[in-house]
């Protein structure tokens, strides 16, 4: 996880209030925000919640909303957060916060411009260039094992709307693929069956020789760890893209 660095204290108050500036930059942001007990995303959600509860919608609130977005809070999650907090902090507080939040998220509501904010606990990795022709939309691959030494395990991240083509994990014995969902909302579908909605913590066991696809929901980033199950005569067969008509029919 990248270290959080803050210089706003010294930039704005370094001469007038050096002690306050040092505590802001070195203790609050230097130590507390970087304490791994809570993730930056969780800390951002707590901070936004607290500022809303206090009725603060000033420039510092706008900064924290932008920081929350950078730390991976999606527009959908921010809307859910404010809807929840409205009941505890007050309806007008949430209304006021929504005015700021919609401004921050307006330019890029699905956060397509900042892939680095996504990838979940196993990390985004690099653009999935080698397999891009088998995907509709952008994806990223973070290899977690060395395929020359052991079974291949990788974290795959899909931008909203991205999914892979229909494909088959061929094997003459054993084989198939296991998906462990780690972040966002997505889909898995086997041919002839309804699509299954996926959330973090879900596991998908894909038998060998079964046509299927997996990918993100249209409004959410999505990450899963993909594990190539051991087998004999294993190969991947890539087929046609999932049609927009079928994909767009999913909620
Ligand atoms: Mn697959």
Coordinates of N, CA and C and ligand atoms in Angstrom, one line a residue:
X1 N 0.9 -1.2 0.0 CA 0.0 0.0 0.0 C 0.9 1.2 0.0
X2 N 0.6 2.2 -0.9 CA 1.4 3.4 -1.0 C 1.3 4.3 0.3
X3 N 2.4 4.8 0.7 CA 2.4 5.6 2.0 C 1.7 6.9 1.7
X4 N 0.8 7.3 2.6 CA 0.1 8.6 2.5 C 1.0 9.7 3.0
X5 N 1.2 10.7 2.1 CA 2.0 11.9 2.5 C 1.2 13.2 2.4
X6 N 1.2 13.9 3.5 CA 0.4 15.2 3.5 C 1.3 16.4 3.9
X7 N 1.1 17.4 3.1 CA 2.0 18.6 3.4 C 1.1 19.9 3.6
X8 N -0.3 19.7 3.6 CA -1.1 20.8 3.7 C -0.9 21.7 5.0
X9 N -0.5 21.0 6.1 CA -0.3 21.7 7.3 C 0.8 22.7 7.2
X10 N 2.0 22.2 6.7 CA 3.2 23.1 6.6 C 2.9 24.1 5.5
X11 N 2.3 23.6 4.4 CA 2.0 24.6 3.3 C 1.2 25.8 3.7
X12 N 0.2 25.5 4.6 CA -0.8 26.6 4.9 C -0.5 27.2 6.3
X13 N 0.1 26.5 7.2 CA 0.3 27.0 8.6 C 1.7 26.9 9.1
X14 N 2.6 26.5 8.2 CA 4.0 26.2 8.7 C 4.6 27.3 9.4
X15 N 4.4 28.5 9.0 CA 5.0 29.7 9.7 C 4.2 30.2 10.8
X16 N 2.9 30.2 10.7 CA 2.0 30.8 11.7 C 1.8 29.8 12.9
X17 N 1.7 28.5 12.6 CA 1.5 27.5 13.6 C 2.3 26.3 13.4
X18 N 3.6 26.3 13.5 CA 4.4 25.2 13.1 C 4.1 23.9 13.9
X19 N 3.7 24.0 15.2 CA 3.4 22.8 16.0 C 2.1 22.2 15.4
X20 N 1.1 23.0 15.1 CA -0.2 22.4 14.5 C 0.2 21.8 13.2
X21 N 1.0 22.5 12.4 CA 1.3 22.0 11.0 C 2.1 20.6 11.1
X22 N 3.0 20.5 12.1 CA 3.8 19.3 12.3 C 2.9 18.1 12.7
X23 N 2.0 18.4 13.7 CA 1.0 17.4 14.2 C 0.1 16.9 13.0
X24 N -0.4 17.9 12.2 CA -1.3 17.5 11.1 C -0.5 16.6 10.1
X25 N 0.7 17.0 9.7 CA 1.3 16.3 8.6 C 2.0 15.1 9.1
X26 N 2.6 15.1 10.3 CA 3.5 14.0 10.8 C 2.7 13.0 11.6
X27 N 1.8 13.5 12.5 CA 1.1 12.5 13.3 C -0.2 12.1 12.7
X28 N -1.2 13.0 12.4 CA -2.5 12.6 11.9 C -2.3 11.9 10.5
X29 N -1.7 12.6 9.6 CA -1.5 11.9 8.3 C -0.3 11.0 8.2
X30 N 0.8 11.4 8.9 CA 2.0 10.6 8.8 C 1.9 9.2 9.5
X31 N 1.3 9.2 10.7 CA 1.2 8.0 11.5 C -0.2 7.4 11.5
X32 N -1.2 8.2 11.8 CA -2.6 7.6 12.0 C -3.1 7.1 10.7
X33 N -3.1 7.9 9.6 CA -3.6 7.5 8.3 C -2.8 6.3 7.7
X34 N -1.5 6.2 8.1 CA -0.7 5.1 7.6 C -0.7 3.9 8.4
X35 N -1.4 3.9 9.6 CA -1.5 2.7 10.4 C -2.4 1.7 9.7
X36 N -1.8 0.5 9.4 CA -2.5 -0.5 8.6 C -3.6 -1.2 9.2
X37 N -3.9 -0.9 10.5 CA -5.0 -1.6 11.2 C -6.3 -1.4 10.4
X38 N -6.5 -0.2 9.9 CA -7.7 0.1 9.0 C -7.1 0.6 7.7
X39 N -7.8 0.2 6.6 CA -7.4 0.5 5.3 C -7.6 2.0 5.0
X40 N -6.9 2.6 4.1 CA -7.2 4.0 3.7 C -8.6 4.2 3.3
X41 N -9.2 3.2 2.6 CA -10.6 3.3 2.2 C -11.5 3.4 3.4
X42 N -11.3 2.5 4.3 CA -12.1 2.6 5.6 C -12.0 3.9 6.3
X43 N -10.7 4.4 6.4 CA -10.5 5.6 7.1 C -11.2 6.8 6.4
X44 N -11.1 6.8 5.0 CA -11.8 7.8 4.3 C -13.3 7.8 4.6
X45 N -13.9 6.6 4.6 CA -15.4 6.5 4.8 C -15.7 7.0 6.2
X46 N -14.9 6.7 7.2 CA -15.1 7.1 8.6 C -14.9 8.7 8.6
X47 N -14.0 9.2 7.9 CA -13.7 10.7 8.0 C -14.9 11.4 7.3
X48 N -15.3 10.9 6.2 CA -16.4 11.6 5.5 C -17.7 11.5 6.4
X49 N -17.9 10.3 7.0 CA -19.1 10.2 7.9 C -19.0 11.2 9.0
X50 N -17.9 11.3 9.6 CA -17.7 12.2 10.8 C -17.9 13.7 10.4
X51 N -17.4 14.1 9.2 CA -17.6 15.5 8.8 C -19.0 15.8 8.5
X52 N -19.7 14.8 7.8 CA -21.1 15.0 7.5 C -21.9 15.1 8.8
X53 N -21.6 14.3 9.8 CA -22.3 14.3 11.1 C -22.1 15.7 11.8
X54 N -21.0 16.3 11.6 CA -20.7 17.6 12.2 C -21.3 18.7 11.3
X55 N -21.8 18.4 10.2 CA -22.4 19.4 9.3 C -21.3 20.2 8.6
X56 N -20.1 19.7 8.4 CA -19.0 20.4 7.7 C -19.0 20.1 6.3
X57 N -19.3 21.1 5.4 CA -19.3 20.9 4.0 C -18.4 21.9 3.3
X58 N -17.3 22.2 4.0 CA -16.4 23.2 3.5 C -15.3 22.6 2.5
X59 N -14.2 23.4 2.3 CA -13.2 22.9 1.3 C -12.5 21.6 1.9
X60 N -12.4 21.5 3.2 CA -11.8 20.3 3.8 C -12.6 19.1 3.5
X61 N -14.0 19.3 3.6 CA -14.9 18.2 3.3 C -14.7 17.7 1.8
X62 N -14.6 18.7 0.9 CA -14.4 18.4 -0.5 C -13.1 17.7 -0.7
X63 N -12.1 18.1 0.0 CA -10.8 17.4 -0.1 C -10.9 16.0 0.3
X64 N -11.7 15.8 1.4 CA -11.8 14.4 1.9 C -12.6 13.5 1.0
X65 N -13.6 14.1 0.4 CA -14.4 13.3 -0.6 C -13.5 12.9 -1.8
X66 N -12.7 13.9 -2.3 CA -11.8 13.5 -3.4 C -10.8 12.5 -2.9
X67 N -10.3 12.6 -1.7 CA -9.4 11.6 -1.2 C -10.0 10.2 -1.0
X68 N -11.3 10.2 -0.6 CA -12.1 9.0 -0.5 C -12.2 8.3 -1.9
X69 N -12.4 9.1 -2.9 CA -12.5 8.6 -4.3 C -11.2 8.0 -4.7
X70 N -10.1 8.7 -4.4 CA -8.8 8.2 -4.7 C -8.5 6.9 -3.9
X71 N -9.0 6.8 -2.7 CA -8.8 5.6 -1.9 C -9.7 4.4 -2.2
X72 N -10.5 4.6 -3.3 CA -11.3 3.5 -3.8 C -12.8 3.5 -3.5
X73 N -13.3 4.5 -2.8 CA -14.7 4.6 -2.6 C -15.4 5.0 -3.9
X74 N -16.2 4.1 -4.4 CA -16.9 4.3 -5.7 C -18.1 5.3 -5.5
X75 N -18.6 5.8 -6.5 CA -19.8 6.7 -6.4 C -20.9 6.0 -5.8
X76 N -21.1 4.7 -6.2 CA -22.2 3.9 -5.7 C -22.1 3.7 -4.2
X77 N -20.8 3.5 -3.7 CA -20.6 3.3 -2.3 C -20.8 4.6 -1.6
X78 N -20.3 5.7 -2.2 CA -20.5 7.0 -1.5 C -22.0 7.4 -1.4
X79 N -22.7 7.1 -2.4 CA -24.2 7.3 -2.3 C -24.8 6.5 -1.2
X80 N -24.4 5.2 -1.1 CA -24.9 4.3 -0.1 C -24.5 4.8 1.3
X81 N -23.3 5.3 1.4 CA -22.8 5.8 2.7 C -23.6 7.0 3.2
X82 N -23.9 8.0 2.3 CA -24.6 9.2 2.7 C -26.1 8.8 3.0
X83 N -26.6 7.9 2.2 CA -28.0 7.5 2.5 C -28.1 6.9 3.9
X84 N -27.1 6.0 4.2 CA -27.1 5.4 5.5 C -26.9 6.5 6.6
X85 N -25.9 7.3 6.4 CA -25.6 8.3 7.5 C -26.7 9.3 7.7
X86 N -27.5 9.6 6.6 CA -28.6 10.6 6.7 C -29.5 10.2 7.9
X87 N -29.7 8.9 8.1 CA -30.7 8.6 9.2 C -30.1 8.8 10.6
X88 N -28.8 8.9 10.7 CA -28.1 9.0 12.0 C -27.6 10.5 12.2
X89 N -27.2 11.1 11.1 CA -26.6 12.4 11.2 C -27.6 13.6 10.9
X90 N -28.7 13.2 10.2 CA -29.6 14.2 9.9 C -29.8 14.4 8.4
X91 N -31.0 14.4 7.9 CA -31.4 14.5 6.5 C -30.7 15.7 5.9
X92 N -30.8 16.9 6.5 CA -30.2 18.1 5.8 C -28.7 18.0 5.7
X93 N -28.1 17.3 6.7 CA -26.6 17.2 6.6 C -26.3 16.3 5.3
X94 N -27.1 15.3 5.1 CA -26.8 14.4 3.9 C -27.1 15.2 2.6
X95 N -28.2 16.0 2.6 CA -28.5 16.8 1.4 C -27.3 17.7 1.1
X96 N -26.8 18.4 2.1 CA -25.6 19.3 1.9 C -24.4 18.6 1.4
X97 N -24.2 17.4 2.0 CA -23.0 16.6 1.5 C -23.2 16.1 0.1
X98 N -24.4 15.7 -0.3 CA -24.6 15.3 -1.7 C -24.3 16.4 -2.7
X99 N -24.5 17.6 -2.3 CA -24.2 18.7 -3.3 C -22.7 18.7 -3.6
X100 N -21.9 18.5 -2.5 CA -20.4 18.5 -2.7 C -20.0 17.2 -3.4
X101 N -20.5 16.1 -3.0 CA -20.1 14.8 -3.5 C -20.4 14.6 -5.0
X102 N -21.6 15.0 -5.4 CA -22.0 14.9 -6.8 C -21.0 15.7 -7.7
X103 N -20.5 16.8 -7.1 CA -19.6 17.6 -7.9 C -18.3 16.9 -8.0
X104 N -17.8 16.3 -7.0 CA -16.5 15.5 -7.0 C -16.6 14.3 -7.9
X105 N -17.7 13.6 -7.9 CA -17.9 12.4 -8.7 C -18.4 12.7 -10.1
X106 N -18.8 13.9 -10.4 CA -19.5 14.2 -11.7 C -18.6 13.9 -12.9
X107 N -17.3 14.3 -12.8 CA -16.5 14.2 -14.0 C -16.3 12.7 -14.4
X108 N -16.3 11.8 -13.4 CA -15.9 10.4 -13.7 C -16.6 9.5 -12.7
X109 N -18.0 9.4 -12.8 CA -18.7 8.7 -11.7 C -18.3 7.3 -11.5
X110 N -17.7 6.6 -12.5 CA -17.3 5.2 -12.3 C -15.8 5.1 -12.0
X111 N -15.2 6.2 -11.8 CA -13.8 6.3 -11.5 C -12.9 5.6 -12.6
X112 N -13.3 5.7 -13.8 CA -12.6 5.1 -14.9 C -11.2 5.7 -15.1
X113 N -11.1 7.0 -14.7 CA -9.8 7.6 -14.9 C -8.7 7.3 -13.9
X114 N -9.1 6.5 -12.9 CA -8.1 6.2 -11.8 C -8.1 4.7 -11.4
X115 N -7.6 3.9 -12.4 CA -7.5 2.4 -12.1 C -6.7 2.1 -10.8
X116 N -5.8 2.9 -10.5 CA -4.9 2.6 -9.4 C -5.7 2.6 -8.0
X117 N -6.9 3.2 -8.0 CA -7.7 3.1 -6.8 C -8.3 1.7 -6.6
X118 N -8.2 0.9 -7.6 CA -8.9 -0.4 -7.6 C -7.9 -1.6 -7.6
X119 N -8.5 -2.8 -7.6 CA -7.6 -4.0 -7.5 C -7.8 -4.8 -6.3
X120 N -8.3 -4.1 -5.2 CA -8.6 -4.8 -4.0 C -7.3 -5.2 -3.2
X121 N -7.4 -6.1 -2.3 CA -6.2 -6.4 -1.4 C -5.0 -7.0 -2.1
X122 N -5.3 -7.6 -3.3 CA -4.1 -8.3 -4.0 C -3.5 -7.4 -5.0
X123 N -4.0 -6.2 -5.2 CA -3.4 -5.2 -6.1 C -3.7 -5.3 -7.5
X124 N -3.6 -4.2 -8.2 CA -4.0 -4.0 -9.6 C -3.1 -4.7 -10.6
X125 N -1.8 -4.6 -10.4 CA -0.9 -5.2 -11.4 C -0.8 -4.3 -12.6
X126 N -0.6 -5.0 -13.7 CA -0.4 -4.2 -15.0 C -1.5 -4.4 -16.0
X127 N -1.7 -3.5 -17.0 CA -2.7 -3.8 -18.0 C -2.6 -5.2 -18.6
X128 N -3.7 -5.8 -18.8 CA -3.7 -7.2 -19.2 C -3.6 -7.3 -20.7
X129 N -2.5 -6.8 -21.3 CA -2.3 -6.6 -22.7 C -2.3 -8.0 -23.4
X130 N -1.7 -9.0 -22.8 CA -1.6 -10.3 -23.5 C -2.9 -10.9 -23.8
X131 N -4.0 -10.6 -23.0 CA -5.3 -11.2 -23.2 C -6.3 -10.2 -23.6
X132 N -5.9 -9.0 -23.9 CA -6.9 -7.9 -24.2 C -7.8 -8.2 -25.3
X133 N -7.3 -9.0 -26.3 CA -8.2 -9.4 -27.4 C -9.4 -10.3 -27.0
X134 N -9.3 -10.9 -25.8 CA -10.3 -11.8 -25.4 C -11.2 -11.1 -24.4
X135 N -11.1 -9.8 -24.2 CA -11.9 -9.1 -23.2 C -12.6 -7.9 -23.9
X136 N -13.8 -7.6 -23.4 CA -14.5 -6.4 -23.9 C -14.3 -5.4 -22.7
X137 N -13.5 -4.3 -23.0 CA -13.2 -3.4 -21.9 C -11.8 -3.6 -21.4
X138 N -11.4 -2.7 -20.5 CA -10.0 -2.8 -19.9 C -9.9 -3.8 -18.7
X139 N -8.9 -4.5 -18.7 CA -8.6 -5.4 -17.5 C -7.2 -5.3 -17.1
X140 N -6.9 -5.7 -15.9 CA -5.5 -5.7 -15.3 C -5.2 -7.0 -14.7
X141 N -3.9 -7.4 -14.8 CA -3.5 -8.7 -14.3 C -2.4 -8.5 -13.3
X142 N -2.5 -9.1 -12.1 CA -1.4 -9.1 -11.1 C -1.1 -10.6 -10.8
X143 N 0.0 -11.1 -11.4 CA 0.4 -12.5 -11.1 C 0.8 -12.6 -9.7
X144 N 0.3 -13.7 -9.0 CA 0.6 -13.9 -7.6 C 1.6 -15.0 -7.4
X145 N 1.8 -15.8 -8.4 CA 2.7 -17.0 -8.4 C 3.5 -17.0 -9.7
X146 N 4.6 -17.7 -9.7 CA 5.5 -17.8 -10.9 C 5.0 -19.1 -11.6
X147 N 4.4 -19.0 -12.8 CA 3.8 -20.1 -13.5 C 4.9 -21.2 -13.9
X148 N 6.2 -20.7 -13.9 CA 7.2 -21.7 -14.2 C 7.5 -22.7 -13.1
X149 N 7.0 -22.2 -11.9 CA 7.4 -23.0 -10.7 C 6.2 -23.7 -10.1
X150 N 4.9 -23.2 -10.3 CA 3.8 -23.8 -9.6 C 2.5 -23.4 -10.4
X151 N 1.3 -23.8 -9.9 CA 0.1 -23.5 -10.5 C 0.0 -21.9 -10.6
X152 N -0.6 -21.5 -11.7 CA -0.7 -20.0 -11.9 C -1.9 -19.5 -11.1
X153 N -1.6 -18.5 -10.3 CA -2.6 -17.8 -9.6 C -2.4 -16.3 -9.8
X154 N -3.5 -15.6 -10.2 CA -3.4 -14.2 -10.5 C -4.6 -13.4 -10.0
X155 N -4.4 -12.1 -9.7 CA -5.6 -11.3 -9.4 C -5.9 -10.6 -10.7
X156 N -7.2 -10.6 -11.0 CA -7.7 -10.0 -12.3 C -8.7 -8.9 -11.9
X157 N -8.5 -7.7 -12.4 CA -9.4 -6.6 -12.2 C -10.0 -6.1 -13.5
X158 N -11.3 -5.9 -13.4 CA -12.1 -5.5 -14.6 C -12.7 -4.1 -14.3
X159 N -12.6 -3.2 -15.3 CA -13.2 -1.9 -15.1 C -14.8 -2.1 -15.3
X160 N -15.6 -1.1 -14.8 CA -17.0 -1.3 -15.0 C -17.4 -1.6 -16.4
X161 N -18.2 -2.6 -16.6 CA -18.7 -3.0 -17.9 C -17.8 -4.0 -18.6
X162 N -16.6 -4.3 -18.1 CA -15.6 -5.2 -18.7 C -15.9 -6.6 -18.4
X163 N -15.8 -7.5 -19.4 CA -16.0 -8.9 -19.1 C -15.1 -9.7 -20.1
X164 N -14.8 -10.9 -19.8 CA -14.0 -11.7 -20.8 C -15.0 -12.4 -21.8
X165 N -14.5 -12.8 -22.9 CA -15.2 -13.6 -23.9 C -15.7 -14.9 -23.3
X166 N -16.7 -15.5 -24.0 CA -17.0 -16.9 -23.7 C -15.8 -17.7 -23.9
X167 N -15.5 -18.6 -22.9 CA -14.3 -19.4 -23.1 C -14.4 -20.7 -22.3
X168 N -13.5 -21.6 -22.6 CA -13.5 -23.0 -22.0 C -12.1 -23.3 -21.5
X169 N -12.0 -23.8 -20.3 CA -10.8 -24.3 -19.7 C -10.8 -25.8 -20.0
X170 N -10.1 -26.1 -21.1 CA -10.1 -27.5 -21.6 C -9.1 -28.3 -20.7
X171 N -9.4 -29.6 -20.5 CA -8.5 -30.5 -19.8 C -9.0 -31.9 -20.1
X172 N -8.1 -32.8 -20.2 CA -8.4 -34.2 -20.4 C -8.6 -34.9 -19.1
X173 N -8.1 -34.3 -18.0 CA -8.3 -34.9 -16.7 C -8.1 -33.7 -15.7
X174 N -9.0 -33.6 -14.6 CA -8.9 -32.5 -13.7 C -9.1 -31.2 -14.4
X175 N -8.3 -30.2 -14.0 CA -8.4 -28.9 -14.6 C -9.6 -28.0 -14.2
X176 N -9.9 -27.0 -15.0 CA -10.9 -26.0 -14.6 C -10.3 -24.8 -13.9
X177 N -11.1 -24.0 -13.3 CA -10.6 -22.8 -12.7 C -11.4 -22.4 -11.5
X178 N -10.8 -21.8 -10.5 CA -11.5 -21.4 -9.3 C -11.3 -19.9 -9.2
X179 N -12.4 -19.2 -8.9 CA -12.4 -17.7 -8.7 C -12.7 -17.4 -7.3
X180 N -11.9 -16.5 -6.7 CA -12.1 -16.0 -5.3 C -12.4 -14.5 -5.5
X181 N -13.6 -14.1 -5.2 CA -14.0 -12.7 -5.4 C -13.5 -11.8 -4.3
X182 N -12.7 -10.8 -4.6 CA -12.1 -10.0 -3.6 C -12.6 -8.5 -3.5
X183 N -13.2 -8.0 -4.6 CA -13.5 -6.6 -4.6 C -14.6 -6.3 -5.6
X184 N -15.5 -5.4 -5.3 CA -16.5 -4.9 -6.3 C -17.7 -5.9 -6.5
X185 N -18.4 -5.7 -7.6 CA -19.5 -6.5 -8.0 C -19.4 -7.0 -9.4
X186 N -19.7 -8.3 -9.6 CA -19.5 -8.8 -10.9 C -20.4 -10.0 -11.2
X187 N -20.1 -10.7 -12.3 CA -21.0 -11.8 -12.8 C -20.1 -13.0 -13.2
X188 N -20.8 -14.1 -13.1 CA -20.3 -15.4 -13.7 C -21.4 -16.1 -14.4
X189 N -21.2 -16.5 -15.6 CA -22.3 -17.2 -16.3 C -21.8 -18.4 -17.0
X190 N -22.4 -19.6 -16.8 CA -22.2 -20.8 -17.6 C -23.2 -20.8 -18.7
X191 N -22.8 -21.3 -19.9 CA -23.8 -21.4 -21.0 C -25.0 -22.1 -20.6
X192 N -26.2 -21.6 -21.0 CA -27.5 -22.2 -20.7 C -28.0 -22.0 -19.3
X193 N -27.3 -21.3 -18.5 CA -27.7 -21.0 -17.1 C -27.8 -19.5 -16.8
X194 N -28.6 -19.1 -15.9 CA -28.7 -17.6 -15.6 C -27.4 -17.1 -15.0
X195 N -27.0 -15.9 -15.2 CA -25.8 -15.3 -14.7 C -25.9 -15.2 -13.1
X196 N -24.8 -15.5 -12.5 CA -24.7 -15.4 -11.0 C -24.0 -14.1 -10.6
X197 N -24.7 -13.4 -9.7 CA -24.1 -12.1 -9.3 C -23.0 -12.4 -8.2
X198 N -21.9 -11.7 -8.3 CA -20.8 -12.0 -7.4 C -20.4 -10.8 -6.5
X199 N -20.0 -11.1 -5.3 CA -19.6 -10.1 -4.3 C -18.4 -10.7 -3.6
X200 N -17.6 -9.7 -2.9 CA -16.4 -10.2 -2.2 C -16.7 -11.3 -1.2
X201 N -15.9 -12.3 -1.2 CA -16.1 -13.5 -0.4 C -16.7 -14.7 -1.2
X202 N -17.3 -14.4 -2.3 CA -17.9 -15.5 -3.1 C -16.8 -16.3 -3.8
X203 N -17.1 -17.6 -3.9 CA -16.2 -18.5 -4.6 C -16.9 -19.1 -5.8
X204 N -16.2 -19.3 -6.9 CA -16.8 -19.9 -8.1 C -15.9 -21.1 -8.5
X205 N -16.5 -22.2 -8.6 CA -15.7 -23.4 -9.1 C -16.2 -23.7 -10.5
X206 N -15.3 -23.5 -11.4 CA -15.6 -23.7 -12.9 C -15.1 -25.0 -13.3
X207 N -15.9 -25.9 -13.7 CA -15.4 -27.2 -14.2 C -14.7 -27.1 -15.5
X208 N -13.8 -28.0 -15.8 CA -13.2 -28.1 -17.1 C -14.2 -28.3 -18.2
X209 N -13.9 -27.8 -19.4 CA -14.7 -28.1 -20.5 C -16.1 -27.5 -20.5
X210 N -16.4 -26.5 -19.7 CA -17.7 -25.8 -19.7 C -17.5 -24.4 -20.2
X211 N -18.4 -24.0 -21.1 CA -18.3 -22.7 -21.7 C -18.9 -21.7 -20.7
X212 N -18.2 -20.5 -20.5 CA -18.6 -19.6 -19.5 C -17.9 -18.2 -19.7
X213 N -18.3 -17.2 -19.0 CA -17.6 -15.9 -18.9 C -17.7 -15.4 -17.5
X214 N -16.7 -14.4 -17.2 CA -16.8 -13.7 -16.0 C -16.4 -12.3 -16.2
X215 N -16.9 -11.4 -15.3 CA -16.5 -10.0 -15.5 C -17.2 -9.1 -14.5
X216 N -17.1 -7.8 -14.7 CA -17.6 -6.7 -13.8 C -19.1 -6.5 -14.1
X217 N -19.8 -5.9 -13.1 CA -21.1 -5.3 -13.4 C -20.9 -4.0 -14.1
X218 N -22.0 -3.5 -14.7 CA -21.8 -2.4 -15.6 C -21.5 -1.1 -14.8
X219 N -21.8 -1.1 -13.5 CA -21.6 0.1 -12.7 C -20.5 -0.1 -11.6
X220 N -19.7 -1.1 -11.7 CA -18.8 -1.4 -10.6 C -17.5 -2.0 -11.1
X221 N -16.4 -1.6 -10.5 CA -15.1 -2.3 -10.7 C -15.3 -3.6 -10.0
X222 N -14.4 -4.6 -10.4 CA -14.5 -6.0 -10.0 C -13.2 -6.6 -10.0
X223 N -12.8 -7.3 -8.9 CA -11.6 -8.1 -8.9 C -11.8 -9.5 -8.3
X224 N -11.2 -10.5 -9.0 CA -11.2 -11.8 -8.4 C -9.8 -12.4 -8.6
X225 N -9.4 -13.3 -7.7 CA -8.2 -14.1 -7.8 C -8.6 -15.3 -8.6
X226 N -7.9 -15.6 -9.7 CA -8.1 -16.7 -10.6 C -7.1 -17.8 -10.3
X227 N -7.5 -19.0 -10.1 CA -6.6 -20.1 -9.8 C -6.8 -21.2 -10.8
X228 N -5.8 -21.5 -11.6 CA -5.9 -22.6 -12.6 C -5.7 -23.9 -11.9
X229 N -6.8 -24.7 -11.9 CA -6.8 -25.9 -11.2 C -5.9 -26.9 -11.9
X230 N -5.1 -27.7 -11.1 CA -4.2 -28.7 -11.7 C -5.0 -29.7 -12.6
X231 N -4.4 -30.1 -13.7 CA -5.0 -31.2 -14.5 C -4.0 -31.6 -15.6
X232 N -4.6 -32.4 -16.5 CA -3.7 -32.9 -17.6 C -4.4 -32.4 -18.9
X233 N -3.5 -32.1 -19.9 CA -4.0 -31.7 -21.2 C -4.7 -30.4 -21.1
X234 N -4.2 -29.4 -20.3 CA -4.9 -28.2 -20.0 C -4.6 -27.2 -21.1
X235 N -5.7 -26.5 -21.6 CA -5.5 -25.4 -22.5 C -6.8 -24.5 -22.5
X236 N -6.6 -23.3 -22.9 CA -7.8 -22.4 -22.9 C -8.3 -22.2 -24.3
X237 N -9.6 -22.3 -24.4 CA -10.2 -22.0 -25.8 C -11.1 -20.8 -25.7
X238 N -10.7 -19.8 -26.4 CA -11.4 -18.5 -26.4 C -12.4 -18.4 -27.5
X239 N -13.6 -18.0 -27.2 CA -14.7 -17.9 -28.2 C -15.1 -16.4 -28.4
X240 N -16.4 -16.3 -28.8 CA -16.9 -14.9 -29.2 C -17.2 -14.1 -27.9
X241 N -17.2 -12.7 -28.1 CA -17.5 -11.9 -26.9 C -19.0 -12.1 -26.5
X242 N -19.2 -11.8 -25.2 CA -20.6 -11.8 -24.6 C -21.3 -10.6 -25.3
X243 N -22.4 -10.8 -25.9 CA -23.1 -9.7 -26.7 C -23.5 -8.6 -25.8
X244 N -23.5 -7.4 -26.3 CA -24.0 -6.2 -25.5 C -25.5 -6.5 -25.1
X245 N -26.2 -7.1 -26.0 CA -27.6 -7.4 -25.7 C -27.8 -8.2 -24.4
X246 N -27.0 -9.3 -24.4 CA -27.1 -10.2 -23.2 C -26.6 -9.5 -22.0
X247 N -25.4 -8.8 -22.1 CA -24.8 -8.2 -21.0 C -25.6 -7.0 -20.4
X248 N -26.1 -6.2 -21.3 CA -26.9 -5.0 -20.9 C -28.2 -5.4 -20.2
X249 N -28.7 -6.7 -20.5 CA -29.9 -7.1 -19.8 C -29.7 -7.5 -18.3
X250 N -28.5 -7.6 -17.9 CA -28.2 -7.9 -16.5 C -28.4 -6.6 -15.6
X251 N -28.9 -6.8 -14.4 CA -29.1 -5.6 -13.6 C -27.8 -4.9 -13.1
Ligands
LIG1 MN1 -12.7 -18.7 -16.9

